[in-house]
């Protein structure tokens, strides 16, 4: 049995090795370097696979066929090797579509020249069979285009090796092994090919494909032992150096092995010359850190370190650095500056305390002022009742004036009551007690209260609400909503105008509308009317002025009752305000509302 069969089997093993590396790269395809490396291993399998069949072929035609298979790997291998080195050494910005296309021009031209060589003989000047080894081997005389191919391939190879050696010299100690394996693995096929082309061995067998066996061994070692394809060394080093947090690494004997740039800004006096020194010297000015490093395997806490002109706060975290399999190989100290966060937190606490104090003071002051206003007005109401009785008993011509004064005092008293109700709703003291109520009763009560104002402006108020309609709402809140909406309609309706009230059921709510023929609302006012927390009060058609919280109060009370409030309006044509309140529940389900839908602006 000729030994070419053994060589063919060995090449098939190299093919399997290349395909295995391509598969491992495919599993890590989210990393660009794994893609270029995997493609390089995949195309190299064409070289070893084709040569395995070439050396067992019996004639020149068969050899030519397998040569074409081999040249897929021979031509593309150096290109993908070069792309991998660019990504591995941190030059991934060079790997652009345009540059890749330029690199592929020479291999494509060479492949075309190779398969069309019989027409021009520029790649091989002559092709023949050599039987000196005891079995047919391909022998050829190099043409000019072959020389171009060799020059192009080795130019890429030597530039790539130069980049790897350059990176090896700058790398931190624990990354040098990974880079060394990459360099040795790269020399496998290229080194064997260089020996074959130089003619040193005087062998008719091309030993270049056998270099992939050595290459595969070293690459697999790097992948499984050092996770070579997970993160390129230079990229890892860039990530390490660019971290905002300080990272300091010690071995198990508490000797400093590495640190990043941020660590020098936290630990005073830290310098590259400190690498190899014990922690007792490196952390001499930081006894707390030194104590935790020596005594506790893991530690996490906020500490205050003295450094520079002011004290700063840091999150300090000690953790074990483990090897594959969980074996501890060192300790890592991670230090994060949280000074600004702690100061902001303290400031927020101070602000919250001040706001609480101011809010408490505001509540007390508002309560005192509101009740101080309410009490004398209540006395005025009682005095007006007595005065009216006296006038009726003794007769007089001032009855109309007294009636108007009485009405105005009652309106003012109702306003103060509304102010107190609003204050309770904002301060959390509002008692919400929904009941079933006939809507007509609330509407009529509000119309009676505002009768004098509407008559003074000759405004007609018409209610088209059926006496059979009932709602489920808080009585006082419902009255205040109706009173405020009617009061606003009177305020902004010209003399001789009309206000109309309607109500209809929509699903589980009663929608009440208050429509007027007033001056309407501009687009600018409409955008903010029910959205602003404290809208500005506008002047009415007869110069009336308000205090500006009426609609805000309506919005809050509608929301509390589980409804919504909205409006539409046109300038000079009037406004329509709508609000909804729930219908009375069935007798078996009547209960207080604890969850309610928020209205517009809530």
Steps between C-alpha positions, in 0.01 A plus 500: 500500500648835392555751777300764305189339645628568853572858403150531356350370826711747697377783279142389554567525875629854446182574304288380792709712736440812287128430480486453878664841549256651250210351701636637830527841335142471373380448858665833588385674182378804693867607517644641173839333559330159527334555161822582316692223678223246433490590130879465482485151651210405274677599174824336620313170519460521121882504473561193716198314364598563138866407555394179678335389174768652276777273633287189439389603149629294207508749213551867422132574432401382844783701655386815317147456643620468858740792452202723430342387830829566683534851361179612671690466829843596362375835370242597766691372806755787514220760459294366789815461712582866445143611584510292818829661608359849440204425729714312753746789538236771535508624138141403426438849355710390199262212429262685275304374204709698253830373643378139502400527133843640413671210681291249303590642158840324479368157617211520253729594212743225600224236515382594151857487372546156664196334343573656159870425506480267198413801285785732603749305723563810711441318827670170424746503212480120489310224687610135522485181708797410726521131597828523690325450835346171388157652426382779265571852626434833337807683376502842339711793389401832662359776280498878569149499644602226744774731627242777545281263704790399728608863549143611586438212745824542692469877509170459686652234723808698604299818563263298717784340697657842550172627652484195730861541619439870556195421713689225687761752614234738638271239657463441873674180622196272527394575141838422343432123492189548293680724251796260483268212409348716226846575355621137512172374351528750215852382413376142448375502138693811394827376646470157339411663169803727523728200557343316203530798264862564601595144390691425821349148534519410128174308543246459221222499762348838596529505881299824538163333575660298780570829678129525575540208740744700714286810456189315614670363812613844619174672410293239683726535802444875497124469459443243774770612744490877461159568338692652212195577287287652776681835513809615318786597737535857379123547511495354853781734602315799353186406691703457819670838460183686402297389803382791713522289814838431656609135467799359690601133477708309756614139495429256783815618682360856498755618244389767252472358146315773305278807521327735256534872442208593728667328795784754491246779564366325812806345664765765547853411390392202287752453216589223253820443696278384791406183306656209685495678836299366798167656593645614833710754308251589228211558747709628791298824513168312484489269805130419459551369144810307607313342791208389283733367231686278744217389728190463281473302173216724385385838624264776379428829675502878474814651650653845525858529377717802569672625187594835354337805651165345590356174623314286251259210532550175310327170447770243575459143381748215554450178305695187414646458152453136403654282233300261282349247737457750783856484636593839663799670341477850649296783652344794318427835663231707324459861619214722373478872580152567647579837659260696279223244548533512880509879502194513273326252729576715805378808318177325401446400862552859614264628230237242595524599866467870411204432270330299773547786744375758248202286407407454865530874557290569187227262613483659843504853362235426237275334756526796737444760226208311343320459830571860597322603178215253541405591855430874450308429178289245685428770759402740217255242364336470841487877542339539157233248599429704815502825303253359245269391779520844662415673171205268443375570853532879481449551130725708275608570144841332518378144452645469146842630608505269800406203280789573262743546791381172644551326165848639459602395851363150439694476174815610676437247771453227234828609343687466828337161553626397155844627588504288813376196307779544244758533775379178661519316166860619444610426854347153518230602747205485259231254606368322191154352550317410177124450518215453256357846425239638266690721256215748464517591870867600474440695177205692640689582821791643300268702274321649805833598655609680181157643411582857604819510291328361192204739535732799535650411156159394361637152427248219471597163654310204356525146637399217265598233751240234571383466859549122469879520460700408809877489550738339747724776631600700802221754553719795602749439221225468239340825619832682486575371146161617371525831683847574360410411141178706514684790663762497221230491232328802657833677530594463132153537343384841383177658624193341345677168442392147581638205695368148440554182701464147358565151635506157336621153588811364324585145607539508880528880529267800482650774281386851605556796270490874578472700176500876465481762226797693640818635345670158473858395571806569284725214384782620725275500807348164401842326495567587864158540657465149647872419497659772712517431871401857586347673194477880496159652551353698208265802516134440421281687250382743771840541664451212744815361657567160656773339706613253230464160666138417405570274202794341678268412786242360255765284338611356834146429618398339169807277522419401858149403392634274225416717200655725240468865405551659157370784285468642151470865407501745210579867531190722504275190481511370854641204693384151596640347817441129564566283800402144584406329825411134558144372495369354829625142545270204534372457859722193556816679386452846652819583684746788530731550205862424575640494146401777261592605147701820477354781298668735256802671648510270804 
